[in-house]
Each structure stands twice: as structure tokens, then as C-alpha cells.
């Protein structure tokens, strides 16, 4: 930990090459990726979809329990499947796409600030960003939020570099085309926000700083071609295979989720403000100093480094960019009623720069000791966050493996009742879909935003397979009568709706689920009627 802090801050003196900073950031973000089991439902769901790509050999259509799953586009699944295929079904490999997203965002910020703000503040910016518990925790969490945050951040960084380079009369087209390519990856990571948010940030920044011509300069036919080549083929292929795809993905999953209130995670408009304060400790005091602190003391700035007017102008441009960047992200995600913490991860890189700018420009006298003290404290908080998750996250299904795996090897079938156990297929390296028995005919089911609704929606895209995977409750007794033994995973309170489960005690009880091994002969003796 100490060597990481030292490396990144020493990089600000140009004694370390960029590749060394890149490796240090990657090593830091990876260091705890193996510590804890997959969190449910998110990590289990997304790692499971990636595993299904490997199992089925179909890398085009994401599937959840064998059914087409179009809540999100495929980039996370592709990267995770590639990681799992290369490194095996390990926890750190399941999180490698998120680590990559965090690394991409951090390096995009570092390189932008190094070029236009100086190596010193760039090193600080990287240190502040990757030691924010919010950013570090996002890198350790296998879902799509960090990957799209990295794509958005890197897109903004490249586009801003293109604007500043064009103003300075330097080459900018490769950077601009790279921004379009990253926007295409953002589209493939989580949809339209990968394109809309970087565009909104750059346009707003250009307008507020008088860079009117920059907006026209960013419109590039080669760039649009690059964007289309990167992103369009998958969307076109899905629409050809599934005619309802565009409506479901763009209208329902984008616009309706953004504008309507019938979804989970309802929060007030101010939800993200205290969240950002709490999850960016211990850098919050520096953030507050950025907003309310005094300016530099006379002579302090010049004692650290001499700067010319052009450098001051570019630093001013970066400050404007950071404020616009952070505010646009916060406002955009504060509008919908449904809010999740990971949505505002793209707002953290500009916050990191503002903190770094405060500490290097306003209080340069502390720069000799502050990196080690603040950086070490922040790094300890990051490690403590993951350690707490290891200790207190008791929702994993992994403890059932010693009991369940021998049964599966004996040919005992496994079924879920009423809920899908998202992480279990990953741990089992499950060779096929697992039947889920539930009341799939419930007319209220489409009105709820939960795991059953996810599977129900997925079944709509494959009506041939859906009846075999989404088994109606009316077939429950037939399953009990057909199989001499049956392994069942279900919520604890399910026995009222499925009374046969109360006839035998569960062989294992976890925090969220219980596991039963039902014996047909025993059930028959207790009143099961089979025809």
C-alpha cells in the first residue's frame, strides 16, 4: 500500500514513466478482487451471464438461465467471459472487467491532467481517485456500472484533449476518433448514456468557456464511422434475431426506466449528495476546501513551480471541465426516481481532480507529507471497506456446494422455487439452465421490478425454451412424483405456498435461502398424491 502511494505521487515528478503508473494503478485495483464471494443478486447475475456465454459457445446473445437477457448490452459479458475463459472461474477473473473500467477511467484522467495540468497534479489526481472507497469499491464489484464509468470518463478525457490540442494548433484527430471509439464501447457497456453523457459534458463545457467552434470541430464523419463500426453491429444483429429487441432495450430499459416511477430503488433527488460525501472519505475535507477554501497565499504558487500564461489557461480549462463534468453527471442521474449508488461513478474522476488541484495549487506547502498521510489513510479505508464486506456479506450460496455437488454428481436434479439463486450457476459451472418453479401466470408479475420479472422478460424472447425453464407452479407436484430425489433451493418462507417443503427439514439454511433434499418415498408416506 505504501509503495503504491509513493509510486503514484513520485510519478508527479516525472521520475516514473507512464507505464509504471499504469501498472501500479492496476495492481492496486486488483489487490483485493479475490477476497470475497460474489454479491447477490448483481455480481452473481452478471458473472453468471458471462459463464453462460462460455458454456453455450454463443457470444452474441447474452442469456440468463438460458433465456435471452437484454437488460444491458454485452461488453461486460464479453470481457468477463474472456477473463473467465483465460483465468478460470475465479472471483478475481469475474471482477476483471470492473477493474479494467476503473483503470481506464483513472488513466484517462491521469493522462489528460498530465498533458494539460502538469505531472504533479496528475499524480495527485490518480491517487485521490483510486483511493476513494467509492471508486475502489466499484472496481471490486462485478457489475456494469464501473465499466461504463470508465468508458464515459475516458471518452470525456480524450474529447477534452482533442479540444485543447485543436486550440493549441496541435494534432487532435486521432484523439477525437479515439473518443468516438470509446463512446462506442460505452454504448456496448450500458447503452445510450455511454454516448449521451460524454457529449453533454463536452458541449456544456465548450459553451460555458466560450469554445463555440470546438463543438463543430468535434463533429467528425470518420469519428461517426468509427462509432458505428464499434457499436452498431451488435444492436443490428439483435434486432434481426429478435424483432422486439429495439423496443425493449431502448424504449423500456432506457426511456421508461428513466422517466417512470414503477421501479425499485426509489430515492429523493438529493440522494447522491450525501452518498458522494460519505463514500469519498477521507478526501471530503479537501473537496470542501476546493469549494470554500481561500485562494493561494502570495508567493506560494511560484515557489513550487513556475507556470506561464498558457499553462494557467489550460489549468483553468481543466477546472471548468471538472465542475461541468461532475455537475452534469449528478443532475442527470438525480432526475429519475430510481437511483443506485453506482450510477454516479463517472462523477468521481472530476471530483478527484478538483481535490488534487486544491492540494497542489492552494496549499503547496503540505505537498511533501500529505500524499503519504492522506493516501495511506484513504487506502486503509478502501481495504477496510472490502474487509467489512468479506465479514458481513452472508448472502452467498457458496456454502451449499459441499452438500449440493455430490448430489448433482449422483444425478439428483436441482430446481429453484420462486426465486433464482443468481450466484449458484457460477460456482457450480452449471452445464445448463436450472428450472425455476413459480407462479409464472400471475397477472401482477410484469408490474414488479425483481428477479422473477427479469426471467419473465427473458422468456418472452424465447417462447420455445421458456416453458422448460420457467416451470408453472401447477407442475410442482408432478416434479415431486417424477423424481425419486430432488434438490430444492428456495426462500425460507416458501413453505406456505409449497407445503410439501414443510414435511422435511432443510438440509442447510443460509441467510436468504434454504436447501431441501426431497425423497419421493418419504413424501408419499406423508401424504403426497401421485397419479
Short mmCIF file of C-alpha atoms in Angstrom, two decimals:
data_model
loop_
_atom_site.label_atom_id
_atom_site.label_comp_id
_atom_site.label_asym_id
_atom_site.label_seq_id
_atom_site.Cartn_x
_atom_site.Cartn_y
_atom_site.Cartn_z
CA UNK A 1 0.00 0.00 0.00
CA UNK A 2 2.74 2.45 0.95
CA UNK A 3 4.73 1.66 -2.18
CA UNK A 4 1.66 2.32 -4.32
CA UNK A 5 1.10 5.75 -2.73
CA UNK A 6 4.78 6.59 -3.11
CA UNK A 7 4.89 5.45 -6.72
CA UNK A 8 1.89 7.45 -7.86
CA UNK A 9 2.94 10.63 -6.06
CA UNK A 10 6.56 10.32 -7.20
CA UNK A 11 5.24 10.00 -10.74
CA UNK A 12 4.27 13.64 -10.44
CA UNK A 13 7.98 14.49 -10.57
CA UNK A 14 8.39 12.65 -13.87
CA UNK A 15 10.76 10.16 -12.27
CA UNK A 16 8.40 7.33 -13.15
CA UNK A 17 7.23 6.56 -16.69
CA UNK A 18 3.55 6.41 -17.53
CA UNK A 19 3.64 2.63 -17.87
CA UNK A 20 4.82 2.32 -14.26
CA UNK A 21 1.91 4.41 -13.02
CA UNK A 22 -0.46 2.31 -15.15
CA UNK A 23 0.87 -0.92 -13.64
CA UNK A 24 0.75 0.48 -10.11
CA UNK A 25 -2.87 1.55 -10.52
CA UNK A 26 -3.80 -1.84 -11.99
CA UNK A 27 -2.06 -3.75 -9.20
CA UNK A 28 -3.79 -1.64 -6.55
CA UNK A 29 -7.24 -2.11 -8.08
CA UNK A 30 -6.67 -5.87 -8.37
CA UNK A 31 -5.24 -6.48 -4.92
CA UNK A 32 -8.50 -7.43 -3.17
CA UNK A 33 -10.58 -8.62 -6.13
CA UNK A 34 -10.34 -12.21 -4.86
CA UNK A 35 -11.24 -11.57 -1.22
CA UNK A 36 -14.99 -12.02 -1.02
CA UNK A 37 -17.68 -14.20 -2.60
CA UNK A 38 -19.93 -12.85 -5.33
CA UNK A 39 -22.57 -10.47 -4.03
CA UNK A 40 -26.15 -11.28 -4.91
CA UNK A 41 -28.00 -10.53 -6.97
CA UNK A 42 -25.80 -8.26 -9.11
CA UNK A 43 -22.42 -9.99 -9.17
CA UNK A 44 -23.96 -13.43 -9.40
CA UNK A 45 -26.22 -12.33 -12.25
CA UNK A 46 -23.56 -10.71 -14.43
CA UNK A 47 -20.83 -13.27 -13.80
CA UNK A 48 -23.41 -15.97 -14.48
CA UNK A 49 -24.36 -14.46 -17.84
CA UNK A 50 -20.68 -14.38 -18.79
CA UNK A 51 -20.31 -18.02 -17.75
CA UNK A 52 -23.28 -18.95 -19.93
CA UNK A 53 -21.52 -17.43 -22.94
CA UNK A 54 -18.61 -19.79 -22.34
CA UNK A 55 -20.88 -22.76 -21.66
CA UNK A 56 -23.10 -22.30 -24.70
CA UNK A 57 -20.46 -21.01 -27.09
CA UNK A 58 -22.86 -18.23 -28.11
CA UNK A 59 -21.02 -14.94 -27.54
CA UNK A 60 -23.58 -12.90 -29.44
CA UNK A 61 -26.73 -13.25 -27.34
CA UNK A 62 -26.43 -12.76 -23.55
CA UNK A 63 -28.55 -15.31 -21.70
CA UNK A 64 -29.80 -15.57 -18.14
CA UNK A 65 -30.57 -19.18 -17.21
CA UNK A 66 -30.55 -19.99 -20.91
CA UNK A 67 -33.01 -17.23 -21.90
CA UNK A 68 -32.09 -14.08 -23.90
CA UNK A 69 -31.22 -11.32 -21.42
CA UNK A 70 -31.36 -7.80 -22.84
CA UNK A 71 -31.38 -5.59 -19.75
CA UNK A 72 -27.93 -4.39 -20.75
CA UNK A 73 -25.64 -4.66 -23.81
CA UNK A 74 -22.83 -7.23 -23.98
CA UNK A 75 -19.45 -5.56 -23.39
CA UNK A 76 -19.22 -6.53 -19.72
CA UNK A 77 -20.21 -10.10 -20.54
CA UNK A 78 -17.68 -10.32 -23.37
CA UNK A 79 -14.81 -9.05 -21.24
CA UNK A 80 -15.79 -11.21 -18.27
CA UNK A 81 -16.26 -14.32 -20.40
CA UNK A 82 -12.84 -13.72 -21.96
CA UNK A 83 -11.35 -13.29 -18.49
CA UNK A 84 -13.03 -16.45 -17.15
CA UNK A 85 -12.00 -18.46 -20.19
CA UNK A 86 -8.40 -17.28 -19.77
CA UNK A 87 -8.01 -17.43 -15.99
CA UNK A 88 -10.74 -19.88 -14.95
CA UNK A 89 -13.89 -19.44 -12.88
CA UNK A 90 -12.22 -17.41 -10.16
CA UNK A 91 -13.57 -14.46 -8.23
CA UNK A 92 -10.92 -12.03 -9.39
CA UNK A 93 -11.42 -13.05 -13.02
CA UNK A 94 -15.16 -12.41 -12.63
CA UNK A 95 -14.33 -8.85 -11.50
CA UNK A 96 -11.64 -8.11 -14.06
CA UNK A 97 -13.97 -6.12 -16.35
CA UNK A 98 -14.81 -3.78 -13.46
CA UNK A 99 -11.13 -3.47 -12.58
CA UNK A 100 -10.44 -2.60 -16.21
CA UNK A 101 -13.16 0.07 -16.18
CA UNK A 102 -11.70 1.65 -13.04
CA UNK A 103 -8.20 1.51 -14.51
CA UNK A 104 -9.37 3.03 -17.80
CA UNK A 105 -11.08 5.93 -16.05
CA UNK A 106 -8.11 6.56 -13.77
CA UNK A 107 -5.57 6.51 -16.59
CA UNK A 108 -7.77 8.68 -18.80
CA UNK A 109 -7.88 11.30 -16.04
CA UNK A 110 -4.16 10.96 -15.31
CA UNK A 111 -3.07 11.38 -18.92
CA UNK A 112 -5.40 14.34 -19.55
CA UNK A 113 -4.21 16.17 -16.45
CA UNK A 114 -0.56 15.28 -17.03
CA UNK A 115 -0.71 16.81 -20.52
CA UNK A 116 -2.63 19.98 -19.68
CA UNK A 117 -2.22 20.48 -15.93
CA UNK A 118 1.22 19.08 -15.15
CA UNK A 119 2.61 15.80 -13.88
CA UNK A 120 2.37 16.83 -10.25
CA UNK A 121 -1.37 17.40 -10.13
CA UNK A 122 -1.84 14.39 -12.43
CA UNK A 123 -0.18 12.10 -9.90
CA UNK A 124 -2.35 13.53 -7.16
CA UNK A 125 -5.48 13.15 -9.27
CA UNK A 126 -4.79 9.46 -9.86
CA UNK A 127 -4.00 8.90 -6.19
CA UNK A 128 -7.16 10.63 -4.98
CA UNK A 129 -9.36 8.80 -7.47
CA UNK A 130 -8.19 5.24 -6.91
CA UNK A 131 -8.11 5.61 -3.12
CA UNK A 132 -11.67 6.88 -2.89
CA UNK A 133 -13.58 3.98 -1.29
CA UNK A 134 -16.38 4.61 -3.80
CA UNK A 135 -14.11 4.16 -6.85
CA UNK A 136 -12.06 1.36 -5.32
CA UNK A 137 -15.19 -0.49 -4.21
CA UNK A 138 -16.70 -0.13 -7.67
CA UNK A 139 -13.61 -1.77 -9.13
CA UNK A 140 -14.19 -4.73 -6.81
CA UNK A 141 -17.82 -5.17 -7.83
CA UNK A 142 -18.72 -7.26 -10.87
CA UNK A 143 -21.45 -5.24 -12.49
CA UNK A 144 -21.74 -2.83 -15.39
CA UNK A 145 -21.51 0.48 -13.54
CA UNK A 146 -17.74 0.73 -13.24
CA UNK A 147 -17.12 -0.40 -16.80
CA UNK A 148 -19.40 2.25 -18.27
CA UNK A 149 -18.00 4.83 -15.83
CA UNK A 150 -14.52 4.07 -17.14
CA UNK A 151 -15.69 4.35 -20.75
CA UNK A 152 -17.50 7.64 -20.08
CA UNK A 153 -14.54 9.11 -18.21
CA UNK A 154 -12.00 8.09 -20.83
CA UNK A 155 -14.27 9.40 -23.61
CA UNK A 156 -14.53 12.80 -21.90
CA UNK A 157 -10.77 12.87 -21.31
CA UNK A 158 -9.94 12.12 -24.94
CA UNK A 159 -12.55 14.55 -26.29
CA UNK A 160 -11.34 17.32 -23.97
CA UNK A 161 -7.76 16.65 -25.04
CA UNK A 162 -8.85 16.91 -28.68
CA UNK A 163 -10.48 20.30 -27.98
CA UNK A 164 -7.42 21.70 -26.19
CA UNK A 165 -4.98 20.28 -28.75
CA UNK A 166 -7.01 21.80 -31.59
CA UNK A 167 -6.93 25.18 -29.84
CA UNK A 168 -3.16 24.90 -29.46
CA UNK A 169 -2.70 24.10 -33.15
CA UNK A 170 -1.59 20.54 -32.41
CA UNK A 171 -2.73 17.23 -33.87
CA UNK A 172 -6.07 16.21 -32.45
CA UNK A 173 -7.85 13.93 -34.91
CA UNK A 174 -6.53 10.62 -33.56
CA UNK A 175 -7.64 11.62 -30.06
CA UNK A 176 -11.04 12.64 -31.42
CA UNK A 177 -11.50 9.37 -33.27
CA UNK A 178 -10.41 7.54 -30.13
CA UNK A 179 -13.13 9.39 -28.20
CA UNK A 180 -15.70 8.20 -30.72
CA UNK A 181 -14.41 4.63 -30.37
CA UNK A 182 -14.65 4.82 -26.58
CA UNK A 183 -18.16 6.23 -26.87
CA UNK A 184 -18.99 3.16 -28.95
CA UNK A 185 -17.63 0.96 -26.17
CA UNK A 186 -19.73 2.96 -23.71
CA UNK A 187 -22.80 2.16 -25.80
CA UNK A 188 -21.87 -1.51 -25.65
CA UNK A 189 -21.22 -1.24 -21.91
CA UNK A 190 -24.55 0.17 -20.77
CA UNK A 191 -26.42 1.79 -23.61
CA UNK A 192 -27.09 5.38 -24.60
CA UNK A 193 -25.51 7.00 -21.54
CA UNK A 194 -22.12 5.93 -22.91
CA UNK A 195 -22.65 8.43 -25.73
CA UNK A 196 -25.09 10.98 -24.31
CA UNK A 197 -23.22 11.85 -21.10
CA UNK A 198 -19.78 12.49 -22.64
CA UNK A 199 -21.46 14.55 -25.36
CA UNK A 200 -23.44 16.58 -22.82
CA UNK A 201 -20.33 17.26 -20.72
CA UNK A 202 -18.16 18.37 -23.64
CA UNK A 203 -20.88 20.52 -25.22
CA UNK A 204 -21.77 22.21 -21.91
CA UNK A 205 -18.09 22.83 -21.14
CA UNK A 206 -17.46 24.26 -24.59
CA UNK A 207 -20.45 26.60 -24.35
CA UNK A 208 -19.65 27.82 -20.84
CA UNK A 209 -16.00 28.53 -21.67
CA UNK A 210 -16.66 30.25 -24.98
CA UNK A 211 -15.39 27.40 -27.13
CA UNK A 212 -18.23 27.63 -29.64
CA UNK A 213 -16.13 26.48 -32.55
CA UNK A 214 -14.97 23.42 -30.64
CA UNK A 215 -18.46 21.92 -30.88
CA UNK A 216 -18.38 21.98 -34.66
CA UNK A 217 -14.78 20.75 -34.60
CA UNK A 218 -15.86 17.68 -32.64
CA UNK A 219 -18.32 16.63 -35.33
CA UNK A 220 -16.33 14.19 -37.43
CA UNK A 221 -17.54 11.92 -40.21
CA UNK A 222 -14.61 9.50 -39.69
CA UNK A 223 -15.41 9.56 -35.98
CA UNK A 224 -19.05 8.71 -36.61
CA UNK A 225 -17.93 5.84 -38.85
CA UNK A 226 -15.66 4.57 -36.05
CA UNK A 227 -18.56 4.82 -33.59
CA UNK A 228 -20.86 2.89 -35.92
CA UNK A 229 -18.27 0.20 -36.64
CA UNK A 230 -17.69 -0.35 -32.91
CA UNK A 231 -21.27 -0.28 -31.63
CA UNK A 232 -23.80 -0.82 -34.41
CA UNK A 233 -23.18 -4.47 -35.45
CA UNK A 234 -24.37 -6.00 -32.19
CA UNK A 235 -27.53 -3.89 -31.98
CA UNK A 236 -28.40 -4.62 -35.61
CA UNK A 237 -27.77 -8.34 -35.11
CA UNK A 238 -30.03 -8.48 -32.05
CA UNK A 239 -32.84 -6.67 -33.84
CA UNK A 240 -32.62 -9.11 -36.75
CA UNK A 241 -32.73 -12.10 -34.41
CA UNK A 242 -35.34 -10.67 -32.03
CA UNK A 243 -37.79 -8.22 -33.68
CA UNK A 244 -38.90 -6.74 -30.32
CA UNK A 245 -35.34 -6.00 -29.21
CA UNK A 246 -35.20 -2.29 -30.07
CA UNK A 247 -38.45 -1.53 -28.26
CA UNK A 248 -37.46 -3.50 -25.17
CA UNK A 249 -33.90 -2.22 -24.97
CA UNK A 250 -34.26 1.43 -25.95
CA UNK A 251 -37.86 2.30 -25.05
CA UNK A 252 -38.44 0.16 -21.96
CA UNK A 253 -34.96 -0.22 -20.46
CA UNK A 254 -33.86 3.35 -21.28
CA UNK A 255 -36.67 5.86 -21.54
CA UNK A 256 -39.33 4.24 -19.38
CA UNK A 257 -36.89 3.40 -16.59
CA UNK A 258 -35.59 6.98 -16.71
CA UNK A 259 -39.00 8.69 -16.68
CA UNK A 260 -41.30 6.35 -14.75
CA UNK A 261 -41.54 5.54 -11.04
CA UNK A 262 -42.63 1.89 -11.01
CA UNK A 263 -39.14 0.51 -10.48
CA UNK A 264 -37.02 -0.39 -7.46
CA UNK A 265 -34.57 1.84 -5.59
CA UNK A 266 -36.76 4.94 -5.27
CA UNK A 267 -34.85 7.83 -3.69
CA UNK A 268 -35.15 11.60 -3.28
CA UNK A 269 -33.47 13.98 -5.71
CA UNK A 270 -30.71 14.79 -3.19
CA UNK A 271 -29.78 11.11 -2.64
CA UNK A 272 -26.39 11.34 -4.33
CA UNK A 273 -25.05 14.36 -2.42
CA UNK A 274 -24.55 12.68 0.99
CA UNK A 275 -23.56 9.49 -0.78
CA UNK A 276 -20.67 11.22 -2.53
CA UNK A 277 -19.55 12.85 0.70
CA UNK A 278 -19.62 9.60 2.67
CA UNK A 279 -18.05 7.32 0.08
CA UNK A 280 -15.19 9.63 -0.86
CA UNK A 281 -13.75 9.88 2.65
CA UNK A 282 -11.14 10.86 3.74
CA UNK A 283 -10.79 13.22 0.78
CA UNK A 284 -14.01 15.09 1.65
CA UNK A 285 -12.23 17.82 3.66
CA UNK A 286 -10.10 18.60 0.62
CA UNK A 287 -13.22 18.62 -1.54
CA UNK A 288 -14.85 21.15 0.80
CA UNK A 289 -11.71 23.26 0.72
CA UNK A 290 -12.00 23.23 -3.05
CA UNK A 291 -15.41 24.85 -2.75
CA UNK A 292 -14.99 27.21 0.20
CA UNK A 293 -11.27 27.48 0.86
CA UNK A 294 -9.21 30.64 0.36
CA UNK A 295 -7.07 31.20 -2.69
CA UNK A 296 -3.29 30.66 -2.80
CA UNK A 297 -1.17 32.73 -0.49
CA UNK A 298 1.12 35.26 -2.00
CA UNK A 299 4.22 33.66 -3.43
CA UNK A 300 3.24 30.11 -2.58
CA UNK A 301 2.35 29.01 -6.08
CA UNK A 302 5.53 30.41 -7.62
CA UNK A 303 7.67 28.69 -5.01
CA UNK A 304 6.58 25.28 -6.21
CA UNK A 305 6.67 25.63 -9.97
CA UNK A 306 6.85 28.45 -12.46
CA UNK A 307 3.96 28.49 -14.88
CA UNK A 308 3.31 30.55 -17.98
CA UNK A 309 0.05 32.02 -19.19
CA UNK A 310 -0.70 29.09 -21.50
CA UNK A 311 -0.38 26.58 -18.66
CA UNK A 312 -2.59 28.72 -16.42
CA UNK A 313 -5.18 28.89 -19.20
CA UNK A 314 -5.19 25.12 -19.68
CA UNK A 315 -5.49 24.58 -15.93
CA UNK A 316 -8.44 26.95 -15.86
CA UNK A 317 -9.99 24.95 -18.69
CA UNK A 318 -9.49 21.73 -16.70
CA UNK A 319 -11.16 23.24 -13.64
CA UNK A 320 -14.14 24.31 -15.69
CA UNK A 321 -14.26 20.87 -17.27
CA UNK A 322 -14.17 19.16 -13.88
CA UNK A 323 -17.02 21.22 -12.45
CA UNK A 324 -19.18 20.83 -15.54
CA UNK A 325 -18.39 17.11 -15.74
CA UNK A 326 -19.34 16.45 -12.13
CA UNK A 327 -22.49 18.59 -12.18
CA UNK A 328 -23.81 17.14 -15.44
CA UNK A 329 -23.48 13.58 -14.10
CA UNK A 330 -25.09 14.45 -10.77
CA UNK A 331 -28.00 16.33 -12.31
CA UNK A 332 -28.65 13.69 -14.97
CA UNK A 333 -28.88 10.80 -12.52
CA UNK A 334 -30.78 12.83 -9.91
CA UNK A 335 -33.72 13.31 -12.30
CA UNK A 336 -35.14 9.75 -12.35
CA UNK A 337 -36.79 8.45 -9.20
CA UNK A 338 -34.90 5.15 -9.42
CA UNK A 339 -31.33 5.61 -8.18
CA UNK A 340 -28.43 3.29 -7.42
CA UNK A 341 -25.04 4.31 -5.99
CA UNK A 342 -23.03 3.06 -8.95
CA UNK A 343 -24.79 5.37 -11.38
CA UNK A 344 -22.68 8.36 -10.34
CA UNK A 345 -19.29 6.71 -10.54
CA UNK A 346 -18.50 8.85 -13.64
CA UNK A 347 -18.69 11.93 -11.36
CA UNK A 348 -15.72 10.78 -9.26
CA UNK A 349 -12.81 11.49 -11.67
CA UNK A 350 -13.61 15.23 -11.88
CA UNK A 351 -14.03 15.32 -8.11
CA UNK A 352 -10.61 13.71 -7.75
CA UNK A 353 -9.09 16.37 -10.00
CA UNK A 354 -10.71 19.20 -8.01
CA UNK A 355 -9.32 17.76 -4.78
CA UNK A 356 -5.88 17.34 -6.35
CA UNK A 357 -5.99 20.87 -7.76
CA UNK A 358 -6.85 22.22 -4.32
CA UNK A 359 -3.98 20.47 -2.58
CA UNK A 360 -1.35 21.28 -5.20
CA UNK A 361 -2.33 24.82 -6.15
CA UNK A 362 -3.76 26.30 -2.96
CA UNK A 363 -1.74 24.57 -0.27
CA UNK A 364 1.51 23.52 -1.94
CA UNK A 365 3.41 23.63 1.35
CA UNK A 366 1.77 20.41 2.51
CA UNK A 367 2.67 18.51 -0.64
CA UNK A 368 5.78 16.94 0.88
CA UNK A 369 3.95 14.97 3.55
CA UNK A 370 0.28 14.95 2.60
CA UNK A 371 0.42 12.28 -0.13
CA UNK A 372 1.68 9.65 2.28
CA UNK A 373 -0.62 10.59 5.16
CA UNK A 374 -3.82 11.18 3.22
CA UNK A 375 -3.10 8.48 0.68
CA UNK A 376 -2.33 5.87 3.35
CA UNK A 377 -5.47 6.79 5.30
CA UNK A 378 -7.59 6.56 2.17
CA UNK A 379 -6.02 3.26 1.14
CA UNK A 380 -6.68 1.81 4.60
CA UNK A 381 -10.32 2.85 4.32
CA UNK A 382 -10.55 1.10 0.96
CA UNK A 383 -9.10 -2.11 2.38
CA UNK A 384 -11.35 -1.82 5.42
CA UNK A 385 -14.39 -1.49 3.18
CA UNK A 386 -13.59 -4.73 1.38
CA UNK A 387 -12.69 -6.45 4.64
CA UNK A 388 -16.04 -5.47 6.14
CA UNK A 389 -17.80 -6.83 3.07
CA UNK A 390 -15.97 -10.13 3.49
CA UNK A 391 -17.01 -10.40 7.13
CA UNK A 392 -20.60 -9.23 6.94
CA UNK A 393 -21.78 -10.35 3.50
CA UNK A 394 -23.55 -13.61 4.35
CA UNK A 395 -25.82 -13.82 1.32
CA UNK A 396 -23.66 -16.10 -0.82
CA UNK A 397 -24.92 -19.53 -1.82
CA UNK A 398 -21.37 -20.91 -1.86
CA UNK A 399 -21.73 -22.76 1.49
CA UNK A 400 -24.18 -25.24 -0.11
CA UNK A 401 -21.55 -26.55 -2.54
CA UNK A 402 -20.18 -29.36 -0.30
CA UNK A 403 -23.71 -30.74 0.07
CA UNK A 404 -25.08 -29.99 -3.38
CA UNK A 405 -22.21 -31.01 -5.65
CA UNK A 406 -22.18 -34.72 -4.60
CA UNK A 407 -25.94 -34.86 -5.19
CA UNK A 408 -25.60 -33.44 -8.69
CA UNK A 409 -22.88 -35.97 -9.48
CA UNK A 410 -25.33 -38.70 -8.46
CA UNK A 411 -27.84 -37.36 -10.98
CA UNK A 412 -30.17 -35.68 -8.49
CA UNK A 413 -31.84 -32.76 -10.32
CA UNK A 414 -31.79 -29.24 -8.89
CA UNK A 415 -34.72 -26.84 -9.06
CA UNK A 416 -35.31 -23.35 -7.73
CA UNK A 417 -38.67 -22.47 -6.24
CA UNK A 418 -40.00 -18.94 -6.65
CA UNK A 419 -36.57 -17.25 -6.83
CA UNK A 420 -33.46 -17.59 -8.96
CA UNK A 421 -30.24 -18.11 -6.98
CA UNK A 422 -28.04 -15.92 -9.14
CA UNK A 423 -24.56 -16.88 -7.99
CA UNK A 424 -25.00 -20.65 -7.80
CA UNK A 425 -24.61 -21.43 -11.55
CA UNK A 426 -21.22 -19.68 -11.49
CA UNK A 427 -19.95 -21.69 -8.52
CA UNK A 428 -21.31 -24.94 -9.97
CA UNK A 429 -20.09 -24.21 -13.51
CA UNK A 430 -23.65 -25.29 -14.27
CA UNK A 431 -23.83 -27.07 -17.65
CA UNK A 432 -27.36 -25.90 -18.48
CA UNK A 433 -30.41 -23.93 -17.33
CA UNK A 434 -31.90 -24.67 -13.91
CA UNK A 435 -35.72 -24.94 -13.82
CA UNK A 436 -37.42 -22.26 -11.73
CA UNK A 437 -40.84 -23.27 -10.40
CA UNK A 438 -43.11 -20.33 -9.68
CA UNK A 439 -46.48 -18.78 -10.43
CA UNK A 440 -45.50 -17.53 -13.87
CA UNK A 441 -49.15 -16.96 -14.76
CA UNK A 442 -49.54 -14.27 -12.10
CA UNK A 443 -51.07 -11.24 -13.89
CA UNK A 444 -49.26 -8.87 -11.49
CA UNK A 445 -45.82 -10.31 -12.26
CA UNK A 446 -45.00 -7.83 -15.09
CA UNK A 447 -45.75 -4.93 -12.74
CA UNK A 448 -42.88 -5.75 -10.38
CA UNK A 449 -39.20 -4.96 -10.78
CA UNK A 450 -37.50 -8.09 -9.41
CA UNK A 451 -35.69 -11.27 -10.39
CA UNK A 452 -38.88 -13.04 -11.45
CA UNK A 453 -39.66 -10.15 -13.81
CA UNK A 454 -36.16 -10.44 -15.29
CA UNK A 455 -36.68 -14.11 -16.07
CA UNK A 456 -40.22 -13.49 -17.30
CA UNK A 457 -38.98 -10.81 -19.72
CA UNK A 458 -36.18 -13.10 -20.89
CA UNK A 459 -38.68 -15.87 -21.54
CA UNK A 460 -40.63 -13.60 -23.88
CA UNK A 461 -37.69 -13.68 -26.31
CA UNK A 462 -37.52 -17.50 -26.40
CA UNK A 463 -41.05 -18.93 -26.09
CA UNK A 464 -39.78 -22.39 -27.07
CA UNK A 465 -37.32 -22.78 -24.18
CA UNK A 466 -39.22 -20.69 -21.62
CA UNK A 467 -41.77 -23.38 -20.57
CA UNK A 468 -38.91 -25.79 -19.82
CA UNK A 469 -37.04 -23.27 -17.67
CA UNK A 470 -39.90 -21.25 -16.19
CA UNK A 471 -41.97 -24.11 -14.82
CA UNK A 472 -45.52 -23.20 -13.70
CA UNK A 473 -46.47 -23.87 -10.12
CA UNK A 474 -49.16 -26.28 -11.32
CA UNK A 475 -46.37 -28.75 -12.23
CA UNK A 476 -44.81 -28.75 -8.76
CA UNK A 477 -46.38 -32.00 -7.60
CA UNK A 478 -45.59 -33.64 -10.93
CA UNK A 479 -41.93 -32.84 -10.33
CA UNK A 480 -42.09 -34.38 -6.86
CA UNK A 481 -43.73 -37.51 -8.25
CA UNK A 482 -41.41 -37.86 -11.24
CA UNK A 483 -38.08 -37.69 -9.42
CA UNK A 484 -37.04 -40.14 -6.68
CA UNK A 485 -34.90 -37.40 -5.15
CA UNK A 486 -34.97 -33.67 -5.79
CA UNK A 487 -32.66 -30.88 -4.59
CA UNK A 488 -34.57 -27.65 -3.99
CA UNK A 489 -33.30 -24.12 -3.33
CA UNK A 490 -36.00 -21.71 -2.14
CA UNK A 491 -36.63 -18.80 0.25
CA UNK A 492 -37.21 -19.73 3.88
CA UNK A 493 -40.85 -18.62 3.97
CA UNK A 494 -41.93 -20.56 0.89
CA UNK A 495 -43.50 -23.46 2.80
CA UNK A 496 -46.91 -21.76 2.99
CA UNK A 497 -47.20 -21.83 -0.79
CA UNK A 498 -45.40 -25.18 -1.19
CA UNK A 499 -46.46 -27.17 1.90
CA UNK A 500 -44.56 -30.31 0.86
CA UNK A 501 -41.36 -28.48 1.78
CA UNK A 502 -42.56 -28.35 5.39
CA UNK A 503 -42.71 -32.15 5.53
CA UNK A 504 -38.93 -32.45 5.55
CA UNK A 505 -36.48 -30.14 7.30
CA UNK A 506 -33.97 -28.30 5.09
CA UNK A 507 -30.52 -29.87 4.95
CA UNK A 508 -28.98 -26.40 5.00
CA UNK A 509 -30.24 -22.95 5.89
CA UNK A 510 -28.50 -19.84 4.58
CA UNK A 511 -29.32 -16.19 5.12
CA UNK A 512 -31.50 -15.87 2.01
CA UNK A 513 -32.34 -19.44 1.06
CA UNK A 514 -32.83 -22.91 2.39
CA UNK A 515 -31.88 -26.13 0.66
CA UNK A 516 -34.00 -29.26 0.78
CA UNK A 517 -33.30 -32.75 -0.50
CA UNK A 518 -36.74 -34.25 -1.02
CA UNK A 519 -37.23 -38.01 -1.08
CA UNK A 520 -40.28 -39.14 -3.03
CA UNK A 521 -40.93 -42.23 -0.90
CA UNK A 522 -40.85 -40.17 2.25
CA UNK A 523 -43.20 -37.61 0.73
CA UNK A 524 -45.59 -40.36 -0.38
CA UNK A 525 -45.65 -41.71 3.15
CA UNK A 526 -46.56 -38.24 4.41
CA UNK A 527 -49.44 -37.68 2.01
CA UNK A 528 -48.08 -36.79 -1.43
CA UNK A 529 -50.56 -37.93 -4.07
CA UNK A 530 -49.17 -39.12 -7.39
CA UNK A 531 -51.24 -40.47 -10.24
#
